[in-house]
Amino acid sequence: MLLQKEGRPLPVNQRQRVYPNGTLQIMDVQPGEDNGQYSCEVTSGEGMQPASRTFRIIIRAGPKLASFTFRDNLHEGMRTAVTCIVLGGDGPLSLRWLKDDEPLTEQELNVNILQEEDGSISTLTFKNLTYKHNGNYTCIVTNDVASGSYSATLTVKRWMLEPSDISTVAGRPARIDCQADGVPQPHVRWKMAINQPPEQFKTIVSSSHIHILVNGSLNFRSVETTDAGYYLCEANNGVGSGLSAVVRLTVHSAPHFLTKFMVVSTRRGDKVSIDCTPEGDRPVTFTWRKNGISS
């Protein structure tokens, strides 16, 4: 018994095995190497014509996809795109996109899909990212042999309450909002500038005077003039660089006197001067009264 591939006796490599009963076993079939025409020739005795049979092996490969990922630091209003490329596999190919395991609709998500006619390359483009685009995107490619797929997660960060500059009066309570959203939920950290202009920031630790709320806002029980300055809010969930914003807290001081009562003694006929120097923001308006009556 003689087994051949295109006139060459088998086996020709370690993946092929020929058994005594004439069976040919090919392990780990390779499309480029194992495709082709095979023949089996059997001789039963001297003087007899050998019997032979020819057959062809056609090996078709399922789709093999290249990996793709979304950029990390994506915010609302930005643009991005990913491309699904079929590295190998026999055609015809059928390619489709899913979002969170559901068919992706271009109009519903306001995205564009540009695809090669043979289904080997497809680009998914987001022209204006919004929070609704968050999710898991899957490219599925199918032929008559098998299916292949690859998935990537898109995370779009956004401010729920973005910090902004505030002005307040010393002695009053105040709050600077800073709330962000993302998957997973971001953790908020506050820092205060220790110099002017703000270059170096020192992390704020909650105390009885200043406290970071559960929602991320920074709360002052009673603002002091020393609280004035620049504050940095950082929202990070471990995905990308996160969100950050610097705001300025301006603290105004109402007019007040360090000494609220003073007695001046003088002799009749002498010239006397009474000093009135208040603390607080300028400008101020002065009004003098004697025994409660404006002078």
CSV table of C-alpha atoms in Angstrom, one decimal:
chain,number,residue,atom,x,y,z
A,1,MET,CA,0.0,0.0,0.0
A,2,LEU,CA,1.4,3.4,-1.0
A,3,LEU,CA,0.0,6.8,0.1
A,4,GLN,CA,1.2,9.8,-1.7
A,5,LYS,CA,0.6,13.5,-1.9
A,6,GLU,CA,1.1,14.9,-5.4
A,7,GLY,CA,3.5,12.1,-6.2
A,8,ARG,CA,5.5,12.2,-2.9
A,9,PRO,CA,5.3,9.2,-0.6
A,10,LEU,CA,3.8,9.9,2.8
A,11,PRO,CA,4.5,10.7,5.6
A,12,VAL,CA,6.6,13.8,4.9
A,13,ASN,CA,6.5,15.4,8.4
A,14,GLN,CA,5.7,14.5,12.0
A,15,ARG,CA,2.1,15.6,11.8
A,16,GLN,CA,1.3,12.8,9.4
A,17,ARG,CA,0.9,9.2,10.4
A,18,VAL,CA,0.2,6.2,8.1
A,19,TYR,CA,-1.4,3.1,9.7
A,20,PRO,CA,-1.0,-0.5,8.5
A,21,ASN,CA,-4.6,-0.6,7.4
A,22,GLY,CA,-4.0,2.3,5.1
A,23,THR,CA,-5.5,5.1,7.2
A,24,LEU,CA,-3.8,8.5,6.9
A,25,GLN,CA,-3.9,10.7,10.0
A,26,ILE,CA,-3.0,14.4,9.8
A,27,MET,CA,-2.7,16.3,13.1
A,28,ASP,CA,-2.9,20.0,13.4
A,29,VAL,CA,-4.1,20.6,9.8
A,30,GLN,CA,-2.4,23.5,8.1
A,31,PRO,CA,-4.2,25.1,5.1
A,32,GLY,CA,-1.0,26.1,3.3
A,33,GLU,CA,0.7,22.7,3.7
A,34,ASP,CA,-2.0,20.1,3.7
A,35,ASN,CA,-4.2,21.3,0.9
A,36,GLY,CA,-3.7,19.3,-2.3
A,37,GLN,CA,-4.2,16.0,-4.1
A,38,TYR,CA,-3.6,12.7,-2.4
A,39,SER,CA,-3.5,9.1,-3.8
A,40,CYS,CA,-3.8,5.7,-2.4
A,41,GLU,CA,-2.3,2.7,-4.4
A,42,VAL,CA,-2.9,-0.9,-3.3
A,43,THR,CA,-1.2,-4.0,-4.8
A,44,SER,CA,-2.7,-7.4,-4.0
A,45,GLY,CA,-0.2,-9.8,-5.6
A,46,GLU,CA,2.3,-10.3,-8.4
A,47,GLY,CA,1.1,-9.9,-11.9
A,48,MET,CA,-2.0,-8.0,-10.8
A,49,GLN,CA,-2.7,-4.4,-11.7
A,50,PRO,CA,-2.5,-2.1,-8.7
A,51,ALA,CA,-5.7,-0.4,-7.6
A,52,SER,CA,-5.6,3.3,-6.9
A,53,ARG,CA,-7.8,6.1,-5.8
A,54,THR,CA,-7.2,9.8,-5.9
A,55,PHE,CA,-8.8,12.4,-3.6
A,56,ARG,CA,-8.4,16.1,-2.8
A,57,ILE,CA,-8.2,17.8,0.6
A,58,ILE,CA,-9.5,21.3,0.8
A,59,ILE,CA,-8.9,23.1,4.1
A,60,ARG,CA,-10.9,26.3,4.9
A,61,ALA,CA,-9.9,28.5,7.8
A,62,GLY,CA,-12.2,30.4,10.2
A,63,PRO,CA,-11.7,34.1,10.8
A,64,LYS,CA,-8.8,35.4,12.9
A,65,LEU,CA,-9.1,38.9,14.2
A,66,ALA,CA,-6.5,41.5,15.2
A,67,SER,CA,-6.9,43.0,18.7
A,68,PHE,CA,-8.1,46.6,19.1
A,69,THR,CA,-8.6,49.0,22.1
A,70,PHE,CA,-10.1,52.4,22.8
A,71,ARG,CA,-8.0,55.2,24.1
A,72,ASP,CA,-8.0,55.6,27.9
A,73,ASN,CA,-8.4,59.3,28.5
A,74,LEU,CA,-11.7,60.0,26.6
A,75,HIS,CA,-14.2,62.7,27.7
A,76,GLU,CA,-17.5,63.9,26.4
A,77,GLY,CA,-17.3,65.9,23.2
A,78,MET,CA,-14.1,64.1,22.0
A,79,ARG,CA,-13.8,61.9,18.9
A,80,THR,CA,-12.4,58.4,18.6
A,81,ALA,CA,-12.4,55.3,16.4
A,82,VAL,CA,-11.5,51.6,16.4
A,83,THR,CA,-10.8,49.3,13.5
A,84,CYS,CA,-11.6,45.6,13.3
A,85,ILE,CA,-9.2,43.8,11.0
A,86,VAL,CA,-9.5,40.2,9.8
A,87,LEU,CA,-6.0,38.9,9.7
A,88,GLY,CA,-6.9,35.5,8.2
A,89,GLY,CA,-9.8,33.3,7.2
A,90,ASP,CA,-11.4,32.3,3.9
A,91,GLY,CA,-14.2,34.4,2.4
A,92,PRO,CA,-16.9,35.2,1.9
A,93,LEU,CA,-16.8,37.0,5.3
A,94,SER,CA,-19.7,38.6,7.2
A,95,LEU,CA,-18.8,41.3,9.8
A,96,ARG,CA,-21.1,43.0,12.4
A,97,TRP,CA,-20.8,45.1,15.5
A,98,LEU,CA,-22.4,44.6,18.9
A,99,LYS,CA,-22.7,46.9,21.9
A,100,ASP,CA,-23.2,45.2,25.2
A,101,ASP,CA,-24.1,42.0,23.3
A,102,GLU,CA,-26.9,43.8,21.4
A,103,PRO,CA,-26.8,44.7,17.6
A,104,LEU,CA,-25.2,48.1,17.2
A,105,THR,CA,-27.4,50.7,15.4
A,106,GLU,CA,-25.6,53.6,13.7
A,107,GLN,CA,-28.5,56.1,14.0
A,108,GLU,CA,-29.3,55.2,17.6
A,109,LEU,CA,-25.7,55.8,18.8
A,110,ASN,CA,-24.8,58.5,16.3
A,111,VAL,CA,-21.8,56.5,15.0
A,112,ASN,CA,-20.4,55.7,11.6
A,113,ILE,CA,-19.3,52.3,10.3
A,114,LEU,CA,-17.0,52.2,7.3
A,115,GLN,CA,-16.5,48.7,6.0
A,116,GLU,CA,-14.6,47.0,3.1
A,117,GLU,CA,-16.7,45.2,0.6
A,118,ASP,CA,-15.1,41.8,1.4
A,119,GLY,CA,-15.8,42.3,5.1
A,120,SER,CA,-12.1,42.1,6.1
A,121,ILE,CA,-11.9,45.6,7.6
A,122,SER,CA,-14.4,47.7,9.5
A,123,THR,CA,-13.9,51.0,11.3
A,124,LEU,CA,-16.3,52.2,14.0
A,125,THR,CA,-16.1,56.0,14.4
A,126,PHE,CA,-17.5,58.2,17.2
A,127,LYS,CA,-17.6,61.9,16.1
A,128,ASN,CA,-19.1,63.3,19.4
A,129,LEU,CA,-18.6,61.1,22.4
A,130,THR,CA,-21.3,61.2,25.1
A,131,TYR,CA,-21.8,59.2,28.3
A,132,LYS,CA,-24.3,56.9,26.5
A,133,HIS,CA,-21.4,55.5,24.4
A,134,ASN,CA,-20.0,53.8,27.5
A,135,GLY,CA,-20.0,50.0,27.1
A,136,ASN,CA,-18.5,46.9,25.6
A,137,TYR,CA,-18.1,46.8,21.8
A,138,THR,CA,-17.7,43.5,20.0
A,139,CYS,CA,-16.6,42.8,16.4
A,140,ILE,CA,-17.9,39.5,15.1
A,141,VAL,CA,-16.7,38.0,11.8
A,142,THR,CA,-18.3,34.8,10.3
A,143,ASN,CA,-17.7,32.6,7.3
A,144,ASP,CA,-19.0,29.1,6.4
A,145,VAL,CA,-16.4,27.4,8.7
A,146,ALA,CA,-16.5,29.3,12.0
A,147,SER,CA,-16.9,32.7,13.7
A,148,GLY,CA,-14.3,34.9,15.4
A,149,SER,CA,-14.8,37.9,17.7
A,150,TYR,CA,-12.9,40.5,19.7
A,151,SER,CA,-14.2,42.9,22.3
A,152,ALA,CA,-13.1,46.2,23.8
A,153,THR,CA,-14.5,48.5,26.5
A,154,LEU,CA,-15.2,52.2,25.9
A,155,THR,CA,-15.2,54.5,28.9
A,156,VAL,CA,-16.2,58.1,28.6
A,157,LYS,CA,-15.7,60.2,31.6
A,158,ARG,CA,-17.8,63.2,32.5
A,159,TRP,CA,-18.4,65.8,35.2
A,160,MET,CA,-21.7,65.6,36.9
A,161,LEU,CA,-21.0,68.8,38.8
A,162,GLU,CA,-17.8,70.5,37.5
A,163,PRO,CA,-16.0,72.7,40.1
A,164,SER,CA,-16.2,76.5,39.5
A,165,ASP,CA,-14.7,79.6,41.2
A,166,ILE,CA,-16.7,80.8,44.2
A,167,SER,CA,-16.7,83.9,46.5
A,168,THR,CA,-17.9,83.9,50.0
A,169,VAL,CA,-17.6,85.9,53.3
A,170,ALA,CA,-15.5,84.8,56.2
A,171,GLY,CA,-17.5,83.1,58.9
A,172,ARG,CA,-20.1,81.6,56.6
A,173,PRO,CA,-20.3,78.0,55.4
A,174,ALA,CA,-19.3,77.2,51.9
A,175,ARG,CA,-19.1,74.3,49.5
A,176,ILE,CA,-17.2,73.6,46.3
A,177,ASP,CA,-18.9,70.9,44.2
A,178,CYS,CA,-16.9,68.3,42.4
A,179,GLN,CA,-18.8,65.2,41.2
A,180,ALA,CA,-17.7,63.0,38.3
A,181,ASP,CA,-19.2,59.9,36.7
A,182,GLY,CA,-17.5,56.9,35.1
A,183,VAL,CA,-17.2,53.1,35.1
A,184,PRO,CA,-16.1,52.2,37.8
A,185,GLN,CA,-17.3,55.1,39.9
A,186,PRO,CA,-14.4,57.7,40.2
A,187,HIS,CA,-12.8,58.5,43.6
A,188,VAL,CA,-12.5,62.2,44.3
A,189,ARG,CA,-9.4,63.8,46.0
A,190,TRP,CA,-8.9,67.5,46.9
A,191,LYS,CA,-5.7,69.5,47.1
A,192,MET,CA,-4.9,73.1,47.9
A,193,ALA,CA,-2.1,75.2,46.4
A,194,ILE,CA,0.6,76.1,48.9
A,195,ASN,CA,2.0,79.0,46.8
A,196,GLN,CA,0.9,81.6,44.3
A,197,PRO,CA,0.5,81.2,41.4
A,198,PRO,CA,-0.6,77.6,42.0
A,199,GLU,CA,2.1,75.2,41.2
A,200,GLN,CA,2.5,72.9,44.2
A,201,PHE,CA,-0.6,71.4,45.8
A,202,LYS,CA,-1.0,69.7,49.2
A,203,THR,CA,-3.5,67.0,49.7
A,204,ILE,CA,-6.5,68.0,51.9
A,205,VAL,CA,-7.4,65.7,54.8
A,206,SER,CA,-10.9,66.0,56.2
A,207,SER,CA,-11.2,67.7,59.6
A,208,SER,CA,-13.8,69.5,61.7
A,209,HIS,CA,-13.1,72.7,59.7
A,210,ILE,CA,-13.0,71.3,56.1
A,211,HIS,CA,-14.5,68.0,55.0
A,212,ILE,CA,-14.8,66.0,51.8
A,213,LEU,CA,-18.3,64.8,51.4
A,214,VAL,CA,-19.3,61.4,50.1
A,215,ASN,CA,-20.4,62.8,46.8
A,216,GLY,CA,-16.9,64.5,46.3
A,217,SER,CA,-17.8,68.1,47.2
A,218,LEU,CA,-15.5,70.0,49.5
A,219,ASN,CA,-17.4,71.5,52.5
A,220,PHE,CA,-16.3,74.4,54.8
A,221,ARG,CA,-18.1,74.6,58.1
A,222,SER,CA,-17.0,78.2,58.6
A,223,VAL,CA,-14.7,79.8,56.0
A,224,GLU,CA,-11.6,81.6,57.3
A,225,THR,CA,-9.6,84.2,55.4
A,226,THR,CA,-6.7,81.7,55.3
A,227,ASP,CA,-8.8,79.4,53.2
A,228,ALA,CA,-8.6,81.7,50.2
A,229,GLY,CA,-6.6,80.3,47.3
A,230,TYR,CA,-6.6,77.7,44.6
A,231,TYR,CA,-8.1,74.2,45.0
A,232,LEU,CA,-7.5,71.2,42.7
A,233,CYS,CA,-10.2,68.5,42.4
A,234,GLU,CA,-9.1,65.1,40.9
A,235,ALA,CA,-11.6,62.4,40.0
A,236,ASN,CA,-10.0,59.1,39.1
A,237,ASN,CA,-11.3,55.5,38.7
A,238,GLY,CA,-8.0,53.8,37.7
A,239,VAL,CA,-8.9,54.0,34.0
A,240,GLY,CA,-6.7,56.5,32.2
A,241,SER,CA,-5.6,59.8,33.7
A,242,GLY,CA,-9.0,60.8,35.1
A,243,LEU,CA,-10.6,64.3,35.3
A,244,SER,CA,-9.1,67.3,37.1
A,245,ALA,CA,-10.0,71.0,37.6
A,246,VAL,CA,-8.5,74.0,39.4
A,247,VAL,CA,-10.8,76.5,41.0
A,248,ARG,CA,-10.3,79.7,43.1
A,249,LEU,CA,-11.9,80.4,46.4
A,250,THR,CA,-12.1,84.1,47.2
A,251,VAL,CA,-12.9,85.0,50.8
A,252,HIS,CA,-14.2,88.4,51.6
A,253,SER,CA,-14.0,89.9,55.1
A,254,ALA,CA,-16.8,92.1,56.5
A,255,PRO,CA,-15.7,95.3,58.3
A,256,HIS,CA,-15.0,94.6,61.9
A,257,PHE,CA,-12.9,96.1,64.8
A,258,LEU,CA,-10.3,94.2,66.7
A,259,THR,CA,-11.2,96.4,69.7
A,260,LYS,CA,-14.9,97.2,69.9
A,261,PHE,CA,-14.8,99.6,72.9
A,262,MET,CA,-12.3,102.3,73.7
A,263,VAL,CA,-12.3,105.2,76.2
A,264,VAL,CA,-10.4,108.4,75.4
A,265,SER,CA,-9.7,110.9,78.2
A,266,THR,CA,-8.8,114.5,77.6
A,267,ARG,CA,-9.0,118.0,79.1
A,268,ARG,CA,-11.5,120.6,78.1
A,269,GLY,CA,-10.3,122.8,75.3
A,270,ASP,CA,-7.7,120.3,74.2
A,271,LYS,CA,-7.6,118.9,70.7
A,272,VAL,CA,-8.4,115.1,70.6
A,273,SER,CA,-8.1,112.5,67.8
A,274,ILE,CA,-10.1,109.3,67.8
A,275,ASP,CA,-8.7,106.5,65.5
A,276,CYS,CA,-11.2,104.4,63.6
A,277,THR,CA,-9.3,101.6,61.7
A,278,PRO,CA,-11.4,98.6,60.8
A,279,GLU,CA,-10.3,95.2,59.5
A,280,GLY,CA,-11.9,93.9,56.3
A,281,ASP,CA,-12.1,94.3,52.6
A,282,ARG,CA,-11.7,97.7,51.0
A,283,PRO,CA,-13.3,100.0,50.2
A,284,VAL,CA,-15.4,100.8,53.3
A,285,THR,CA,-17.8,103.6,54.1
A,286,PHE,CA,-17.4,105.4,57.5
A,287,THR,CA,-20.3,106.9,59.5
A,288,TRP,CA,-19.7,108.6,62.9
A,289,ARG,CA,-22.3,108.7,65.6
A,290,LYS,CA,-22.5,110.5,69.0
A,291,ASN,CA,-24.9,108.9,71.5
A,292,GLY,CA,-26.4,107.0,68.6
A,293,ILE,CA,-27.0,110.1,66.5
A,294,SER,CA,-25.1,110.5,63.2
A,295,SER,CA,-22.8,113.5,63.1
